[in-house]
Amino acid sequence: MTKAIQKIGSRRNGRIASRKNGRRIPKGVIHVQASFNNTIVTVTDVRGQVVSWSSAGTCGFRGTRRGTPFAAQTAAANAIRTVVDQGMQRAEVMIKGPGLGRDAALRAIRRSGILLSFVRDVTPMPHNGCRPPKKRRV
């Protein structure tokens, strides 16, 4: 006689458990991408899974105002507010890009009460670039 397998939960009503809200995250990584037109702030856990994100565009800024330091500050504050509620205390910061929002986003992160273990600039730099194409003969 075979043993019946008990069914714990039904999948009929969506997910079994909410994927993002249930976790407590003591440490994470904050990625800031600051271009000239927009600033994107992404908060991940140490494994690299995205917990929260925000950008100047999603905060209601449109057009050229998305590239301003104030828009970057607002985006950083919005992204961090949700993870502070989930219990994040320490973070590493990776800043990428040439935009105006770099310093403003970092200032907003420092004000949020999260202890920063380090701040690293991860802007990609070409080491002498690609090999140029062969010259055309006419």
PDB file of C-alpha atoms in Angstrom:
ATOM      1  CA  MET A   1       0.000   0.000   0.000  1.00  0.00           C
ATOM      2  CA  THR A   2       1.483   3.342  -1.022  1.00  0.00           C
ATOM      3  CA  LYS A   3       1.655   6.276   1.308  1.00  0.00           C
ATOM      4  CA  ALA A   4      -0.350   9.368   0.282  1.00  0.00           C
ATOM      5  CA  ILE A   5       1.715  12.519  -0.261  1.00  0.00           C
ATOM      6  CA  GLN A   6       0.291  15.401   1.716  1.00  0.00           C
ATOM      7  CA  LYS A   7      -0.290  18.639  -0.126  1.00  0.00           C
ATOM      8  CA  ILE A   8       0.758  21.556   2.050  1.00  0.00           C
ATOM      9  CA  GLY A   9      -0.444  24.533   0.016  1.00  0.00           C
ATOM     10  CA  SER A  10      -2.260  25.146  -3.238  1.00  0.00           C
ATOM     11  CA  ARG A  11      -0.777  27.156  -6.060  1.00  0.00           C
ATOM     12  CA  ARG A  12      -4.190  28.260  -7.298  1.00  0.00           C
ATOM     13  CA  ASN A  13      -3.971  31.694  -5.672  1.00  0.00           C
ATOM     14  CA  GLY A  14      -0.636  32.910  -7.060  1.00  0.00           C
ATOM     15  CA  ARG A  15       2.663  32.438  -5.272  1.00  0.00           C
ATOM     16  CA  ILE A  16       3.059  30.240  -2.220  1.00  0.00           C
ATOM     17  CA  ALA A  17       4.934  32.926  -0.320  1.00  0.00           C
ATOM     18  CA  SER A  18       5.902  36.460  -1.193  1.00  0.00           C
ATOM     19  CA  ARG A  19       9.442  36.340  -2.479  1.00  0.00           C
ATOM     20  CA  LYS A  20      10.705  39.784  -1.548  1.00  0.00           C
ATOM     21  CA  ASN A  21       8.954  40.756   1.660  1.00  0.00           C
ATOM     22  CA  GLY A  22       9.690  37.694   3.759  1.00  0.00           C
ATOM     23  CA  ARG A  23      13.462  37.987   3.946  1.00  0.00           C
ATOM     24  CA  ARG A  24      15.503  39.787   6.581  1.00  0.00           C
ATOM     25  CA  ILE A  25      18.624  41.254   5.001  1.00  0.00           C
ATOM     26  CA  PRO A  26      21.346  42.388   7.416  1.00  0.00           C
ATOM     27  CA  LYS A  27      23.912  43.221   4.695  1.00  0.00           C
ATOM     28  CA  GLY A  28      23.587  44.242   1.068  1.00  0.00           C
ATOM     29  CA  VAL A  29      25.124  45.959  -1.944  1.00  0.00           C
ATOM     30  CA  ILE A  30      23.895  49.313  -3.282  1.00  0.00           C
ATOM     31  CA  HIS A  31      24.591  49.922  -6.971  1.00  0.00           C
ATOM     32  CA  VAL A  32      24.340  53.489  -8.294  1.00  0.00           C
ATOM     33  CA  GLN A  33      24.377  54.021 -12.067  1.00  0.00           C
ATOM     34  CA  ALA A  34      24.660  57.734 -12.777  1.00  0.00           C
ATOM     35  CA  SER A  35      24.437  58.671 -16.436  1.00  0.00           C
ATOM     36  CA  PHE A  36      23.969  62.193 -17.739  1.00  0.00           C
ATOM     37  CA  ASN A  37      20.255  61.576 -18.386  1.00  0.00           C
ATOM     38  CA  ASN A  38      19.165  59.401 -15.449  1.00  0.00           C
ATOM     39  CA  THR A  39      20.286  57.844 -12.157  1.00  0.00           C
ATOM     40  CA  ILE A  40      19.350  54.262 -11.241  1.00  0.00           C
ATOM     41  CA  VAL A  41      19.825  52.952  -7.691  1.00  0.00           C
ATOM     42  CA  THR A  42      19.579  49.175  -7.163  1.00  0.00           C
ATOM     43  CA  VAL A  43      19.839  47.434  -3.788  1.00  0.00           C
ATOM     44  CA  THR A  44      20.801  43.745  -3.822  1.00  0.00           C
ATOM     45  CA  ASP A  45      21.620  41.177  -1.185  1.00  0.00           C
ATOM     46  CA  VAL A  46      25.159  39.770  -1.013  1.00  0.00           C
ATOM     47  CA  ARG A  47      24.225  37.018  -3.501  1.00  0.00           C
ATOM     48  CA  GLY A  48      23.267  39.624  -6.103  1.00  0.00           C
ATOM     49  CA  GLN A  49      19.492  39.177  -5.996  1.00  0.00           C
ATOM     50  CA  VAL A  50      17.669  42.492  -6.407  1.00  0.00           C
ATOM     51  CA  VAL A  51      15.703  43.510  -3.322  1.00  0.00           C
ATOM     52  CA  SER A  52      14.729  47.067  -4.235  1.00  0.00           C
ATOM     53  CA  TRP A  53      15.401  49.567  -6.979  1.00  0.00           C
ATOM     54  CA  SER A  54      14.475  53.073  -7.996  1.00  0.00           C
ATOM     55  CA  SER A  55      15.391  55.573 -10.663  1.00  0.00           C
ATOM     56  CA  ALA A  56      14.921  59.273 -11.204  1.00  0.00           C
ATOM     57  CA  GLY A  57      12.350  58.449 -13.897  1.00  0.00           C
ATOM     58  CA  THR A  58      10.201  56.304 -11.581  1.00  0.00           C
ATOM     59  CA  CYS A  59      10.314  59.065  -8.942  1.00  0.00           C
ATOM     60  CA  GLY A  60       8.362  61.356 -11.269  1.00  0.00           C
ATOM     61  CA  PHE A  61      11.172  63.364 -12.873  1.00  0.00           C
ATOM     62  CA  ARG A  62      10.901  63.769 -16.633  1.00  0.00           C
ATOM     63  CA  GLY A  63      13.218  65.013 -19.348  1.00  0.00           C
ATOM     64  CA  THR A  64      16.433  66.793 -18.416  1.00  0.00           C
ATOM     65  CA  ARG A  65      15.473  66.958 -14.729  1.00  0.00           C
ATOM     66  CA  ARG A  66      16.213  63.235 -14.386  1.00  0.00           C
ATOM     67  CA  GLY A  67      19.949  63.921 -14.575  1.00  0.00           C
ATOM     68  CA  THR A  68      19.977  66.430 -11.702  1.00  0.00           C
ATOM     69  CA  PRO A  69      21.537  65.759  -8.291  1.00  0.00           C
ATOM     70  CA  PHE A  70      18.181  66.249  -6.553  1.00  0.00           C
ATOM     71  CA  ALA A  71      16.574  63.541  -8.705  1.00  0.00           C
ATOM     72  CA  ALA A  72      19.433  61.167  -7.819  1.00  0.00           C
ATOM     73  CA  GLN A  73      19.030  61.959  -4.132  1.00  0.00           C
ATOM     74  CA  THR A  74      15.287  61.217  -4.303  1.00  0.00           C
ATOM     75  CA  ALA A  75      15.876  57.937  -6.182  1.00  0.00           C
ATOM     76  CA  ALA A  76      18.456  56.775  -3.621  1.00  0.00           C
ATOM     77  CA  ALA A  77      16.160  57.634  -0.704  1.00  0.00           C
ATOM     78  CA  ASN A  78      13.251  55.724  -2.290  1.00  0.00           C
ATOM     79  CA  ALA A  79      15.318  52.605  -2.986  1.00  0.00           C
ATOM     80  CA  ILE A  80      16.818  52.500   0.501  1.00  0.00           C
ATOM     81  CA  ARG A  81      13.625  53.173   2.451  1.00  0.00           C
ATOM     82  CA  THR A  82      12.218  49.727   1.653  1.00  0.00           C
ATOM     83  CA  VAL A  83      15.368  47.807   2.608  1.00  0.00           C
ATOM     84  CA  VAL A  84      15.822  49.687   5.888  1.00  0.00           C
ATOM     85  CA  ASP A  85      12.341  48.422   6.796  1.00  0.00           C
ATOM     86  CA  GLN A  86      13.550  44.885   6.005  1.00  0.00           C
ATOM     87  CA  GLY A  87      16.389  45.250   8.494  1.00  0.00           C
ATOM     88  CA  MET A  88      19.446  46.204   6.426  1.00  0.00           C
ATOM     89  CA  GLN A  89      22.172  47.698   8.633  1.00  0.00           C
ATOM     90  CA  ARG A  90      25.378  47.444   6.587  1.00  0.00           C
ATOM     91  CA  ALA A  91      26.042  47.875   2.879  1.00  0.00           C
ATOM     92  CA  GLU A  92      28.716  48.201   0.237  1.00  0.00           C
ATOM     93  CA  VAL A  93      28.296  50.900  -2.408  1.00  0.00           C
ATOM     94  CA  MET A  94      29.275  50.511  -6.074  1.00  0.00           C
ATOM     95  CA  ILE A  95      29.080  53.711  -8.126  1.00  0.00           C
ATOM     96  CA  LYS A  96      29.200  53.611 -11.911  1.00  0.00           C
ATOM     97  CA  GLY A  97      29.017  56.351 -14.530  1.00  0.00           C
ATOM     98  CA  PRO A  98      29.941  59.983 -15.123  1.00  0.00           C
ATOM     99  CA  GLY A  99      26.659  61.672 -14.138  1.00  0.00           C
ATOM    100  CA  LEU A 100      25.880  64.535 -11.808  1.00  0.00           C
ATOM    101  CA  GLY A 101      23.954  62.290  -9.419  1.00  0.00           C
ATOM    102  CA  ARG A 102      26.962  60.371  -8.085  1.00  0.00           C
ATOM    103  CA  ASP A 103      27.709  62.553  -5.053  1.00  0.00           C
ATOM    104  CA  ALA A 104      24.079  63.348  -4.302  1.00  0.00           C
ATOM    105  CA  ALA A 105      23.115  59.656  -4.269  1.00  0.00           C
ATOM    106  CA  LEU A 106      26.048  58.834  -1.978  1.00  0.00           C
ATOM    107  CA  ARG A 107      25.054  61.677   0.358  1.00  0.00           C
ATOM    108  CA  ALA A 108      21.491  60.324   0.548  1.00  0.00           C
ATOM    109  CA  ILE A 109      22.826  56.820   1.296  1.00  0.00           C
ATOM    110  CA  ARG A 110      24.997  58.144   4.134  1.00  0.00           C
ATOM    111  CA  ARG A 111      22.019  60.009   5.638  1.00  0.00           C
ATOM    112  CA  SER A 112      19.824  56.891   5.616  1.00  0.00           C
ATOM    113  CA  GLY A 113      21.523  55.405   8.682  1.00  0.00           C
ATOM    114  CA  ILE A 114      23.096  52.400   6.915  1.00  0.00           C
ATOM    115  CA  LEU A 115      26.743  51.749   7.840  1.00  0.00           C
ATOM    116  CA  LEU A 116      28.895  51.659   4.705  1.00  0.00           C
ATOM    117  CA  SER A 117      31.724  49.121   4.650  1.00  0.00           C
ATOM    118  CA  PHE A 118      33.231  50.598   1.489  1.00  0.00           C
ATOM    119  CA  VAL A 119      32.460  52.806  -1.506  1.00  0.00           C
ATOM    120  CA  ARG A 120      33.917  51.666  -4.817  1.00  0.00           C
ATOM    121  CA  ASP A 121      33.943  53.324  -8.248  1.00  0.00           C
ATOM    122  CA  VAL A 122      33.250  50.626 -10.839  1.00  0.00           C
ATOM    123  CA  THR A 123      33.041  52.867 -13.934  1.00  0.00           C
ATOM    124  CA  PRO A 124      34.343  50.857 -16.907  1.00  0.00           C
ATOM    125  CA  MET A 125      37.524  52.358 -18.351  1.00  0.00           C
ATOM    126  CA  PRO A 126      38.973  51.290 -21.704  1.00  0.00           C
ATOM    127  CA  HIS A 127      42.628  50.201 -21.560  1.00  0.00           C
ATOM    128  CA  ASN A 128      43.627  51.639 -24.929  1.00  0.00           C
ATOM    129  CA  GLY A 129      40.316  50.541 -26.461  1.00  0.00           C
ATOM    130  CA  CYS A 130      39.560  48.154 -29.311  1.00  0.00           C
ATOM    131  CA  ARG A 131      41.836  47.516 -32.249  1.00  0.00           C
ATOM    132  CA  PRO A 132      40.966  49.952 -35.049  1.00  0.00           C
ATOM    133  CA  PRO A 133      39.678  48.563 -38.376  1.00  0.00           C
ATOM    134  CA  LYS A 134      42.110  47.931 -41.183  1.00  0.00           C
ATOM    135  CA  LYS A 135      42.657  50.937 -43.450  1.00  0.00           C
ATOM    136  CA  ARG A 136      40.715  50.934 -46.701  1.00  0.00           C
ATOM    137  CA  ARG A 137      42.667  50.727 -49.956  1.00  0.00           C
ATOM    138  CA  VAL A 138      41.209  52.711 -52.857  1.00  0.00           C
TER     139      VAL A 138
END
